[in-house]
Amino acid sequence: MRDFHKPGRSGVLADSGMCATSHPLAASAAIDILRQGGNAMDAAIAGALILGCAEPAMTGIGGDCFALVAKPGADVIAVNGSGRAPAALTADQMRANGHSIMPLHDANAVSIPGAIDGFCAMSKRFGTLGLADSLAPAIRYMEDGIPIAARAAFDYGQSSHVLQAGARAHFLPWGRLPHVGDRLALPGQADVLRRIARDGRDAFYTGDVAEDMVTSLRALGGTHTLDDFAAQKTTFHAPLSGHYKTRELLEHPPNGQGVTAHLLLNILSRFDIAAMDPFGADRVHIEAEAARLAYDARNRFIADADHMDRLDHLLSPDTADRLAALIDPKRANAALLQSADAVHRDTIYITVVDRDRMAVSLIYSIFHGFGSGLASEKFGILFQNRGAGFSLAPGHPNELAGGKRPMHTIIPGMVRDDGRIAMPFGVMGGQYQPMGHARLLSNLTDFGMDPQTAIDAPRSFADGPVLKLERGYSADVAAELAARGHKIDIPEVPIGGAQAIVIHPSGVLEGASDPRKDGCAIGY
């Protein structure tokens, strides 16, 4: 129950349908689609595509997507809409050019955009209205423009310096950083979506649009070909299931990092988290140490599913036992102060539940803020830099290779209780996401928080050698953690963002949306 003596928002309750995402225009458009008779998938695609214009630093049609889709009476499906490295690109090539890690803002960091193929494949398999209806709201907004919201303006200030050459013309049309209320239009992308509405995914992966992307990337030093784009294909899988106490968590399998959340929760389950102060030093310390162990395992083993063989090891209770035994409840382990090469905080997430209780949990990203900083000349398609998620270490399962998918940080989640989908949810924030999933589930399960309170609660994150504490933690907690050996940082940027919809046993929907973003939950 929310404490009404403290500032904050309440959850949103509704019966017929719900959307929770990081911008009100996207959530509103998704609800409009539901009112028109569309289902949760039709609505999620509509809202997600709008976010590419409303939050251009976070996502766009040059990025990737993952989703978990649950229809009543059917198995949950994990949808992998991530792209692959160009066939001609090799790790030897990158090492010969002097790189020990993948560059961030370089054409060689651009993997093939997978999101559009993902949206088309999901619309065909799960939607009811048809792709053109799902694309129509985004086409309108990209043509007319969307006013820059406060968080989007903040993100411009943080990341727009990476925009290069033609990308600046498309995404900085004002010739300066935008002010809140300035309008961003993306008419070239509106044209692309019109073509896709008419001709499907081939309008993006072949013909004029693909030629624009390939020509632009090759001029910037990329090895991309039209064949690379034509070969892009979405894949469908079973989700990874694990339990935290009485609750079942569903995560997307590799090449996403969802298994990291399972490993982290398995480690935490070896400690009595519920007996700790939810905002005290003991909980933060145990979570930080567990996260460093789980992320170290992630960095060693997670890769394209066709190239890794340690998934069972990561899910094993014995692995969690051995790692939990390494944690000193009173002292940080200096050997664990490590970090991945390429991490970020920039992603959008949308979840929709419809009248029939179909649930969609969808995450859609261009990786770092404004992705690679590169865009196609004609249509202004901003390219992701997901290729920066590859390793250049020889023999690593995630080593760069042509046609291979990189390790991904974006992960959609779902909670299932006694076989019933109880909560589609997502936590944005790059490598924070597994920690965010674990923290949210612990807030709900160990401390009985309602979903909005669980999302609002202050966050901590062991980001390599630094332990980040949001401002909601007391000075005494920070001092105690420093005394245990943690290097404390109070970040200027909020840690992640989250959205969730609880499907109560009564059928009532309860939406929650993170105040760290400019979004909301809307129901009807």
mmCIF file of N, CA and C in Angstrom, residues 36 57 64 88 100 128 161 186 198 299 302 323 366 379 456:
data_model
loop_
_atom_site.group_PDB
_atom_site.id
_atom_site.type_symbol
_atom_site.label_atom_id
_atom_site.label_comp_id
_atom_site.label_asym_id
_atom_site.label_seq_id
_atom_site.Cartn_x
_atom_site.Cartn_y
_atom_site.Cartn_z
ATOM 1 N N GLN A 36 -9.702 0.566 -30.913
ATOM 2 C CA GLN A 36 -10.109 0.289 -32.300
ATOM 3 C C GLN A 36 -10.346 -1.196 -32.550
ATOM 4 N N ALA A 57 17.172 9.523 -28.631
ATOM 5 C CA ALA A 57 18.452 9.052 -28.110
ATOM 6 C C ALA A 57 18.380 7.599 -27.680
ATOM 7 N N ASP A 64 17.286 -2.757 -32.592
ATOM 8 C CA ASP A 64 16.850 -4.135 -32.374
ATOM 9 C C ASP A 64 15.705 -4.175 -31.367
ATOM 10 N N ALA A 88 31.033 -10.050 -43.861
ATOM 11 C CA ALA A 88 32.447 -9.868 -44.201
ATOM 12 C C ALA A 88 33.292 -9.356 -43.040
ATOM 13 N N SER A 100 41.446 -3.443 -29.585
ATOM 14 C CA SER A 100 41.380 -4.531 -28.602
ATOM 15 C C SER A 100 39.961 -4.704 -28.070
ATOM 16 N N THR A 128 -3.834 -8.587 -34.907
ATOM 17 C CA THR A 128 -5.166 -8.764 -35.493
ATOM 18 C C THR A 128 -5.518 -7.669 -36.487
ATOM 19 N N HIS A 161 26.412 14.777 -28.611
ATOM 20 C CA HIS A 161 27.753 15.053 -29.143
ATOM 21 C C HIS A 161 28.263 13.915 -30.022
ATOM 22 N N LEU A 186 10.633 13.553 -38.173
ATOM 23 C CA LEU A 186 11.523 12.654 -38.907
ATOM 24 C C LEU A 186 10.820 12.233 -40.194
ATOM 25 N N ARG A 198 2.918 -0.550 -46.753
ATOM 26 C CA ARG A 198 2.420 -1.001 -48.056
ATOM 27 C C ARG A 198 3.019 -2.342 -48.484
ATOM 28 N N ASN A 299 29.807 -11.995 -18.483
ATOM 29 C CA ASN A 299 30.855 -11.540 -19.390
ATOM 30 C C ASN A 299 31.702 -12.692 -19.922
ATOM 31 N N ILE A 302 28.026 -15.487 -21.921
ATOM 32 C CA ILE A 302 26.844 -15.209 -22.747
ATOM 33 C C ILE A 302 27.257 -14.721 -24.125
ATOM 34 N N LEU A 323 28.915 -19.429 -5.848
ATOM 35 C CA LEU A 323 29.124 -17.982 -5.910
ATOM 36 C C LEU A 323 28.673 -17.298 -4.626
ATOM 37 N N ILE A 366 18.655 1.236 -29.479
ATOM 38 C CA ILE A 366 19.777 1.448 -30.395
ATOM 39 C C ILE A 366 21.112 1.375 -29.648
ATOM 40 N N PHE A 379 17.219 8.781 -45.833
ATOM 41 C CA PHE A 379 16.036 8.583 -44.984
ATOM 42 C C PHE A 379 16.285 8.917 -43.518
ATOM 43 N N ASP A 456 9.312 3.082 -7.757
ATOM 44 C CA ASP A 456 9.763 4.381 -7.257
ATOM 45 C C ASP A 456 10.968 4.270 -6.329
#
